[in-house]
PDB file of C-alpha atoms in Angstrom:
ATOM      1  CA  UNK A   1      78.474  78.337 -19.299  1.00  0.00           C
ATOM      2  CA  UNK A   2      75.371  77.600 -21.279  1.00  0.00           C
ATOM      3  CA  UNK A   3      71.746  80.251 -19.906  1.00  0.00           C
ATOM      4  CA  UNK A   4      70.063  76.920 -18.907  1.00  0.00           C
ATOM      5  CA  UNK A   5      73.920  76.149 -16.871  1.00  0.00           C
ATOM      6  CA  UNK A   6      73.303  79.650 -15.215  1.00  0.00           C
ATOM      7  CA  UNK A   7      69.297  79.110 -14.449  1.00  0.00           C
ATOM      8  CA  UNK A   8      69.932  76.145 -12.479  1.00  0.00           C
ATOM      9  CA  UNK A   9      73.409  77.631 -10.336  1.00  0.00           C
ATOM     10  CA  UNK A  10      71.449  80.500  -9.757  1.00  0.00           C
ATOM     11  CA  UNK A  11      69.051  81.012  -6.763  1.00  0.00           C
ATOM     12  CA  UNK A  12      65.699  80.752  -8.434  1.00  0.00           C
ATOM     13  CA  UNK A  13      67.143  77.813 -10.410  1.00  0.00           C
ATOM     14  CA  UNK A  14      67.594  76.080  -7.025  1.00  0.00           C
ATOM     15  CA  UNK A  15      64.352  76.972  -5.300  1.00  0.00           C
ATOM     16  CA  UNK A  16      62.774  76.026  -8.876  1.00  0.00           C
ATOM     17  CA  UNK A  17      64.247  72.707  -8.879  1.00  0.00           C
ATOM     18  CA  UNK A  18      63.558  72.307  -4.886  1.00  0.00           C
ATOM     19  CA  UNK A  19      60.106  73.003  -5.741  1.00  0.00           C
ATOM     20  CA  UNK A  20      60.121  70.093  -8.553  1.00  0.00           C
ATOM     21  CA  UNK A  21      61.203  67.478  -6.687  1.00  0.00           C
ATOM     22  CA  UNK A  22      59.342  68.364  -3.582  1.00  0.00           C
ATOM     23  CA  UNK A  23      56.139  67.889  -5.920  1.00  0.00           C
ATOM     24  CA  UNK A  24      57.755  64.793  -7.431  1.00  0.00           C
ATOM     25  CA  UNK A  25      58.243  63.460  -3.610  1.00  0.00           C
ATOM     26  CA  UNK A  26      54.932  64.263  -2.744  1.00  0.00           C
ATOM     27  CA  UNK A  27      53.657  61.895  -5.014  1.00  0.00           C
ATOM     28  CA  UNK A  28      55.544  59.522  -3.906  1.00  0.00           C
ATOM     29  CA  UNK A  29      54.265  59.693  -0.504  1.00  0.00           C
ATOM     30  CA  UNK A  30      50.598  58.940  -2.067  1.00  0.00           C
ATOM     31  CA  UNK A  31      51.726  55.917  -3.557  1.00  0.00           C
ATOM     32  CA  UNK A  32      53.914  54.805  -0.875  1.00  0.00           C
ATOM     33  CA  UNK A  33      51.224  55.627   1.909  1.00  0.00           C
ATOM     34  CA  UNK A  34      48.496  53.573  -0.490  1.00  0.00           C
ATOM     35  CA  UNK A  35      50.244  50.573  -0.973  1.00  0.00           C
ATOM     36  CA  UNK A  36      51.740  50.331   2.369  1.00  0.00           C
ATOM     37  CA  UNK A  37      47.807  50.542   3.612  1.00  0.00           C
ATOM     38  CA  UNK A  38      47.671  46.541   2.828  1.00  0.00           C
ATOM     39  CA  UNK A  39      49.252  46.018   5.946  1.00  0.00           C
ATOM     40  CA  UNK A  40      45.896  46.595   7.900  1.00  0.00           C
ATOM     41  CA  UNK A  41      44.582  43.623   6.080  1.00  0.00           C
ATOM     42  CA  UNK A  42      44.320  40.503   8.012  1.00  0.00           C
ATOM     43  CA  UNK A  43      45.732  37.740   5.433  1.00  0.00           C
ATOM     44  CA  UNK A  44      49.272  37.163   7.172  1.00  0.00           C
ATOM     45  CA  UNK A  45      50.764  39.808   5.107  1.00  0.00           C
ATOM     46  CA  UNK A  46      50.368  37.678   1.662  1.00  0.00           C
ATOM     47  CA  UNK A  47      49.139  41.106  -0.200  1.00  0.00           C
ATOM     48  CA  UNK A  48      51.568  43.724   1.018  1.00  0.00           C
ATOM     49  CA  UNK A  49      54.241  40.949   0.475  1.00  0.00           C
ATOM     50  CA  UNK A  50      52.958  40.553  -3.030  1.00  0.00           C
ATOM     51  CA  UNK A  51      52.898  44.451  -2.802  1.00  0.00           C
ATOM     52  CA  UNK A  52      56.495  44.252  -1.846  1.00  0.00           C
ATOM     53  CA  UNK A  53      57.494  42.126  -4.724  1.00  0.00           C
ATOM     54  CA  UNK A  54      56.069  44.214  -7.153  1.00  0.00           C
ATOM     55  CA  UNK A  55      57.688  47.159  -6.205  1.00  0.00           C
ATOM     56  CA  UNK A  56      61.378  45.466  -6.271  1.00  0.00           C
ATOM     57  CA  UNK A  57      61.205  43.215  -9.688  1.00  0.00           C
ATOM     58  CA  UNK A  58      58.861  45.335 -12.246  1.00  0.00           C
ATOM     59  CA  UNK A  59      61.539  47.000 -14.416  1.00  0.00           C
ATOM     60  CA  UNK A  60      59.593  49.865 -14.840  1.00  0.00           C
ATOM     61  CA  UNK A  61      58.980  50.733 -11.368  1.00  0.00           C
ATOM     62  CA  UNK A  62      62.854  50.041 -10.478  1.00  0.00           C
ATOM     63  CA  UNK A  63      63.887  52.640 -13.241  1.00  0.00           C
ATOM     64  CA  UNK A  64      61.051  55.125 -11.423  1.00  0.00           C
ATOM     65  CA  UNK A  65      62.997  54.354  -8.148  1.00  0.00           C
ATOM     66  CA  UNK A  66      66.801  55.598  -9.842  1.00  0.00           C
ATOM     67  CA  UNK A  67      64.612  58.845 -10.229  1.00  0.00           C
ATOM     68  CA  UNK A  68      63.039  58.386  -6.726  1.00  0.00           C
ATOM     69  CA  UNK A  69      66.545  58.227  -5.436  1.00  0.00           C
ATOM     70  CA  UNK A  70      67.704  61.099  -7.649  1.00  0.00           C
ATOM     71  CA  UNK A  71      64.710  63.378  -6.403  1.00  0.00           C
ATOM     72  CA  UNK A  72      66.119  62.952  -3.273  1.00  0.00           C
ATOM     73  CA  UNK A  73      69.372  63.779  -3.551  1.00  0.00           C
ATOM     74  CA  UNK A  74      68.991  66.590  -5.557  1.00  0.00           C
ATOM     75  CA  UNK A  75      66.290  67.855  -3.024  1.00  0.00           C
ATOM     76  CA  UNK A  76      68.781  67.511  -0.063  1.00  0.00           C
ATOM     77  CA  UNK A  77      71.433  69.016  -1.833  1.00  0.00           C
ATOM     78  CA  UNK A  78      69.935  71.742  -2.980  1.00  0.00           C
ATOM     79  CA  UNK A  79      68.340  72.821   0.300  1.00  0.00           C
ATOM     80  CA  UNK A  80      71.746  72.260   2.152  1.00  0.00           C
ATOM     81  CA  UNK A  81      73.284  75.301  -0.616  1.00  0.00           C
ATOM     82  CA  UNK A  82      70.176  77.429   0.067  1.00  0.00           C
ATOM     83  CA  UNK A  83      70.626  77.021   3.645  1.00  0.00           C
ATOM     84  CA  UNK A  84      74.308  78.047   3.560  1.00  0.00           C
ATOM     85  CA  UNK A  85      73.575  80.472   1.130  1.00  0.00           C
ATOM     86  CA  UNK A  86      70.937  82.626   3.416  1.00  0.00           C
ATOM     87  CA  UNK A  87      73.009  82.267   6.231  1.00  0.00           C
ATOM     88  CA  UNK A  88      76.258  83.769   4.818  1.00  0.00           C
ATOM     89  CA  UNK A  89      73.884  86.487   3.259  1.00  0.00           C
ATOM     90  CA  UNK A  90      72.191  87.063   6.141  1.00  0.00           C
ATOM     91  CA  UNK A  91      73.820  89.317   9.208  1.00  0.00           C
ATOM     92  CA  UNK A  92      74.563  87.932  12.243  1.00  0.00           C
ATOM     93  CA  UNK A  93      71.182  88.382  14.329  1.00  0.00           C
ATOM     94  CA  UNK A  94      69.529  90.044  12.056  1.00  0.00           C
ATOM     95  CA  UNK A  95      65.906  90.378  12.699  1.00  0.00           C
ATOM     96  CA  UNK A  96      66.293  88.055  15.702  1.00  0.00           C
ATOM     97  CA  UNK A  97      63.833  89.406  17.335  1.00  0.00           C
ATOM     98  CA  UNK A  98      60.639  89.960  14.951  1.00  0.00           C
ATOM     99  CA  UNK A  99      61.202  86.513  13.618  1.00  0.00           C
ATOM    100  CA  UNK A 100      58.116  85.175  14.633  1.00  0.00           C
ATOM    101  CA  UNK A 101      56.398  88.254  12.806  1.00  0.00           C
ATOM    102  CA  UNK A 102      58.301  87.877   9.445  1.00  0.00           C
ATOM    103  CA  UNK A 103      57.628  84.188   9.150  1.00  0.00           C
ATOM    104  CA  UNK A 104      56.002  81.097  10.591  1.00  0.00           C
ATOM    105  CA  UNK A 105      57.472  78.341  12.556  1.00  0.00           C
ATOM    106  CA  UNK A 106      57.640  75.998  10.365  1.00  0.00           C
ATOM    107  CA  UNK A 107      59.644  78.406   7.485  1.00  0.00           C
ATOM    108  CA  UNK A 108      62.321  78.953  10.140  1.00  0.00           C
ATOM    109  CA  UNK A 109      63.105  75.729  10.568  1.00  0.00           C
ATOM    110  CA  UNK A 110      62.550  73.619   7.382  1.00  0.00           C
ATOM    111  CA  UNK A 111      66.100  72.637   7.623  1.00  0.00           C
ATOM    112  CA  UNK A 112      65.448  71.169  10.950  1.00  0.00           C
ATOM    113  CA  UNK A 113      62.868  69.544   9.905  1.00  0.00           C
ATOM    114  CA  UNK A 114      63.900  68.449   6.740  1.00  0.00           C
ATOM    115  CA  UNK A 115      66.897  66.790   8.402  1.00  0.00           C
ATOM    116  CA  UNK A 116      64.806  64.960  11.051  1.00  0.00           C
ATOM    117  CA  UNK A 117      62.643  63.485   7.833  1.00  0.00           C
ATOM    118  CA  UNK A 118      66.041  62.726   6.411  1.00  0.00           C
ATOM    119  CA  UNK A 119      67.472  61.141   9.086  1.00  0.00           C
ATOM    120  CA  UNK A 120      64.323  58.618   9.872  1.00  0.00           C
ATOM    121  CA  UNK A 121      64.702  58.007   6.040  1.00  0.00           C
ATOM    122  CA  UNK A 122      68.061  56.459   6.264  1.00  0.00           C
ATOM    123  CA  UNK A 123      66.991  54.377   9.305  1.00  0.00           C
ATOM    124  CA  UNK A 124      63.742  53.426   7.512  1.00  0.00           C
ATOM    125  CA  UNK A 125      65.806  52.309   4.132  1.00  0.00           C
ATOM    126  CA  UNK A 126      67.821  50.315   6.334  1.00  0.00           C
ATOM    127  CA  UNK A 127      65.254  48.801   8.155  1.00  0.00           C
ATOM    128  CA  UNK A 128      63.541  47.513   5.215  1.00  0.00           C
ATOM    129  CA  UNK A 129      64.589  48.682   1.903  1.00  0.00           C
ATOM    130  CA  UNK A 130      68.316  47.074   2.498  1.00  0.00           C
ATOM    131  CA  UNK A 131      66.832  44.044   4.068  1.00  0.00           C
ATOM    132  CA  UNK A 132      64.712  43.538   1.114  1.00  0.00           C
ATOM    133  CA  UNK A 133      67.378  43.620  -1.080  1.00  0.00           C
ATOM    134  CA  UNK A 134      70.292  42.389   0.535  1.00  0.00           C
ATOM    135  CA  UNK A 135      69.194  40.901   4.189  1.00  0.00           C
ATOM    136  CA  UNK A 136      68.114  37.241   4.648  1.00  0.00           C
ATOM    137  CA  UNK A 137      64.620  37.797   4.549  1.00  0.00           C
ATOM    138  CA  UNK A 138      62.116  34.496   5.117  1.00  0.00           C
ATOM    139  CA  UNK A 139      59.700  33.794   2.236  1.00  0.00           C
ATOM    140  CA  UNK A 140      56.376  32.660   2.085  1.00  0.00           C
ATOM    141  CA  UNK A 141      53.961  30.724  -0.794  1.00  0.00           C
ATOM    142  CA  UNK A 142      51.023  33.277  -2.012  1.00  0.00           C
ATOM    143  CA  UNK A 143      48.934  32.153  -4.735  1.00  0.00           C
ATOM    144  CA  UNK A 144      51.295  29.534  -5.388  1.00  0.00           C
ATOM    145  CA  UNK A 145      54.483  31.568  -6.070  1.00  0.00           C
ATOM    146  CA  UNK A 146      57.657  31.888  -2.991  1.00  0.00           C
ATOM    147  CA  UNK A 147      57.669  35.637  -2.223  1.00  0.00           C
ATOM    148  CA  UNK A 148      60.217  37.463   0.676  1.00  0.00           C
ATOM    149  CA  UNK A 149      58.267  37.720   3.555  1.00  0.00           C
ATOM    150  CA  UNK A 150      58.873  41.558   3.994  1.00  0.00           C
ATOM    151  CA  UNK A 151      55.663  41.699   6.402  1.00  0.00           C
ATOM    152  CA  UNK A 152      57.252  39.374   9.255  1.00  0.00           C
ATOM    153  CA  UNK A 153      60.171  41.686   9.143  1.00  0.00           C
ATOM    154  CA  UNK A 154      58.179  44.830   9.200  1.00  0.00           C
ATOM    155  CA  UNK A 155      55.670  43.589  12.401  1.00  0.00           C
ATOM    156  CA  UNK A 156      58.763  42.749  13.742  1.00  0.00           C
ATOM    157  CA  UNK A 157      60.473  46.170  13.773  1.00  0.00           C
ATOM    158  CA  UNK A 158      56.891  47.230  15.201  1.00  0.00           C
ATOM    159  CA  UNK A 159      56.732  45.573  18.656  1.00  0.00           C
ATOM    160  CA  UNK A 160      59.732  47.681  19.311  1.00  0.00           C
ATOM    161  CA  UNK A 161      57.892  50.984  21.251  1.00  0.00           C
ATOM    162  CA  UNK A 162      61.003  52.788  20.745  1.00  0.00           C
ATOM    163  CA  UNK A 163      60.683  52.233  16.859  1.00  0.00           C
ATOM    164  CA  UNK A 164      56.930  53.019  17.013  1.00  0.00           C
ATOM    165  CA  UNK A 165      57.905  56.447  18.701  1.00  0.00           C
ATOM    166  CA  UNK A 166      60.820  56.774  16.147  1.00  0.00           C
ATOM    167  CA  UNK A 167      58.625  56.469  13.444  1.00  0.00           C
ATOM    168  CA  UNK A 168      55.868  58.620  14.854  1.00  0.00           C
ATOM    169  CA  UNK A 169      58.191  61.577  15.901  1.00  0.00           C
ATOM    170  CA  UNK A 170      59.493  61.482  12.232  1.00  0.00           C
ATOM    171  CA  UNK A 171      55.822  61.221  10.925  1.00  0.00           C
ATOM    172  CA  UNK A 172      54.913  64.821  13.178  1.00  0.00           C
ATOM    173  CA  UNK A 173      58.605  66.008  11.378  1.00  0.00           C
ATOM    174  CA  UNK A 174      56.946  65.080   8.067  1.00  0.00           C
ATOM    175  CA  UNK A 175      54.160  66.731   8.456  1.00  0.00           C
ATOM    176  CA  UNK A 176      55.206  70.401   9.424  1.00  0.00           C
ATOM    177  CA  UNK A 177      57.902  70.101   6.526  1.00  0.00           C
ATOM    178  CA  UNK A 178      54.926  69.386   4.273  1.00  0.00           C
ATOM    179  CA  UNK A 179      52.807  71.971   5.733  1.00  0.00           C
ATOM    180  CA  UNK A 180      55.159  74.690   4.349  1.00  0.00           C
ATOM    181  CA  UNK A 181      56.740  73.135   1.670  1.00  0.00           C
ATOM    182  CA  UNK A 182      53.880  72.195  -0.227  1.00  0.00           C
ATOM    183  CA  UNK A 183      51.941  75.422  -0.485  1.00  0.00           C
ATOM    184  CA  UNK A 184      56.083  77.057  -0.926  1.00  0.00           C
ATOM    185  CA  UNK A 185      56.446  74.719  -4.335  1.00  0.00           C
ATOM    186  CA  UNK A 186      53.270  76.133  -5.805  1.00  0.00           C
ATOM    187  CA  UNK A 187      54.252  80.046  -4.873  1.00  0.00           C
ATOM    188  CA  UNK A 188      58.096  79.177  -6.001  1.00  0.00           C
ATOM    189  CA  UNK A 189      56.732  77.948  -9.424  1.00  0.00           C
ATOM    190  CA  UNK A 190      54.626  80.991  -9.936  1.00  0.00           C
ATOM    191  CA  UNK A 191      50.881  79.286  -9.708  1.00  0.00           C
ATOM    192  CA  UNK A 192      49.057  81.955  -7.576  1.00  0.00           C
ATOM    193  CA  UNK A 193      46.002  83.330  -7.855  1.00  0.00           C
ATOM    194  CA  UNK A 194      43.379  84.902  -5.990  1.00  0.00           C
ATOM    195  CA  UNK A 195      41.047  82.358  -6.706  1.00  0.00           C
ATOM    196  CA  UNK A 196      42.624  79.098  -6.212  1.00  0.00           C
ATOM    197  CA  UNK A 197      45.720  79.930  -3.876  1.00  0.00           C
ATOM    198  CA  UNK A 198      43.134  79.243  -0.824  1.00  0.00           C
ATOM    199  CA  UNK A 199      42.359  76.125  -2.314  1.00  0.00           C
ATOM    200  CA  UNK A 200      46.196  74.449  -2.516  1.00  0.00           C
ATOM    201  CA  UNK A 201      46.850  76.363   0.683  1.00  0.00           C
ATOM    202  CA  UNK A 202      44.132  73.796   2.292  1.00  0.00           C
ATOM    203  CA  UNK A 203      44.845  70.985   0.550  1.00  0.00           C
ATOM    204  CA  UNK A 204      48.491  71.355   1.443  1.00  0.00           C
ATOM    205  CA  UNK A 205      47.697  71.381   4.766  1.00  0.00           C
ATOM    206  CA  UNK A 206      45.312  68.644   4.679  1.00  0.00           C
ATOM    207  CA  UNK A 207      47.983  66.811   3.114  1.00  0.00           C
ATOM    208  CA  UNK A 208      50.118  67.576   5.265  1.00  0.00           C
ATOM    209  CA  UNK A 209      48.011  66.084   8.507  1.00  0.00           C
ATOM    210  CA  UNK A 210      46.595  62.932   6.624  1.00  0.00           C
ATOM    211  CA  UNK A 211      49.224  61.365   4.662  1.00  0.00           C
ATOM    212  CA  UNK A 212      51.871  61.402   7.895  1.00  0.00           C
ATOM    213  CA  UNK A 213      48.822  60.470  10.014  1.00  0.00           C
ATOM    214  CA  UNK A 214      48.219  57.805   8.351  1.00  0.00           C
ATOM    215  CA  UNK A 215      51.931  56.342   8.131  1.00  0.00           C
ATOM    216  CA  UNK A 216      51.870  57.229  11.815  1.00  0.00           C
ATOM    217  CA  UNK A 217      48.714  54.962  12.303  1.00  0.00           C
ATOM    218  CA  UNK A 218      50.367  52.045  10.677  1.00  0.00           C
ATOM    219  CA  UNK A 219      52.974  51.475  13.211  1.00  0.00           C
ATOM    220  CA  UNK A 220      50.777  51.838  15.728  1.00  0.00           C
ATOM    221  CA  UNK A 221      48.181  49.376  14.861  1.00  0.00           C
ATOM    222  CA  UNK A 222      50.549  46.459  14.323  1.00  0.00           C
ATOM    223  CA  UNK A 223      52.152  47.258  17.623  1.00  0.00           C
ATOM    224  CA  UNK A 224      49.030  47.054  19.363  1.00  0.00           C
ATOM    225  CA  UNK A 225      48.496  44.143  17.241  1.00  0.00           C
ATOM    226  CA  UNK A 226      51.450  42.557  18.808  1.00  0.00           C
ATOM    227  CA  UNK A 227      50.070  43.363  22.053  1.00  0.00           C
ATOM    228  CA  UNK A 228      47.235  41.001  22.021  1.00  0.00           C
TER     229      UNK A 228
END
């Protein structure tokens, strides 16, 4: 077995690796959050459909996705074998009882958390991403050209409360896992220092609150939306 083989088995290779595609996933969220913004715009969906249609025909964007959908895997994965891992190393009840001294809330239970995010994921991707590609989704004309009318399906899922609260649960799960795990990518790949650790601690965290609050609000909106 090759030295880079036995970097990535080993633990550090696996928080190291964790940390890269949390980053990587991060910036997805930005993009994701930004373009799904266009459906606050009050043109009958034609730009986040056109939005939509980008996304799922440029070639470059689809071969971005395969490493999207890698990223994730290999994030999951790899937190599943550190979980096991510190649990088997770990004695049974060991420091039970200063836990909330040794670590925050959020630490303790990233696997929680991470497998609420995961879990709205695979609801969301069937929701949308599978009807996109393989549903019988309507289409509408925008600037001339016949487009899948993603947007009617999407307001539709939305004047379901129980989705709305789905989503917005998952959006508060989001946002404690991205609370810790954003400032823990940065200290896993060694960039601390004194003078700029405060500064990616607080713009973790105010990561952390906007980017879920603002999926959150999207939901929200078009189900009120629906309401009048």
């Amino acid at each position: 077995m090759s030295w880079f083989s036995q970097a990535l088995n080993s633990t550090i290779g696996k928080k190291v690796i964790m940390a890269l595609t949390g980053l990587f996933l991060i910036t997805f969220l930005i993009v994701h959050a930004s373009g799904n913004t266009l459906l606050f715009r009050s043109d009958g969906g034609e730009a986040f459909n056109l939005y939509a249609e980008f996304m799922t025909t440029n070639p470059l964007i689809k071969a971005a996705s395969i490493i999207l959908y890698s990223g994730i895997i290999l994030h999951v994965v790899y937190a599943l074998v550190l979980s096991i891992r510190n649990k088997s190393a770990r004695p049974v009840g060991y420091s039970v009882a200063n836990s909330s001294q040794n670590s925050s809330w959020k630490s303790r239970n990233m696997g929680v958390l991470g497998t609420i995010v995961l879990i709205f994921l695979i609801i969301h991707m069937r929701s949308f991403w599978y009807e996109m590609k393989f549903g019988e989704v309507p289409t509408m004309l925008v600037d001339g050209a016949e487009v899948k009318d993603l947007y009617s399906i999407v307001t539709a899922a939305f004047t379901q409360w129980w989705y709305v609260l789905i989503y917005v649960l998952a959006m508060v799960g989001l946002g404690y896992h991205l609370a810790h795990g954003f400032w823990s990518a940065f200290q896993t790949l060694g960039l601390q220092h004194k003078k700029y650790s405060p500064f990616i601690k607080s713009a973790g965290l105010a990561f952390a609150i906007a980017v879920p609050l603002l999926f959150a609000s999207m939901p929200i909106y078009l189900f009120i939306k629906s309401l009048s």
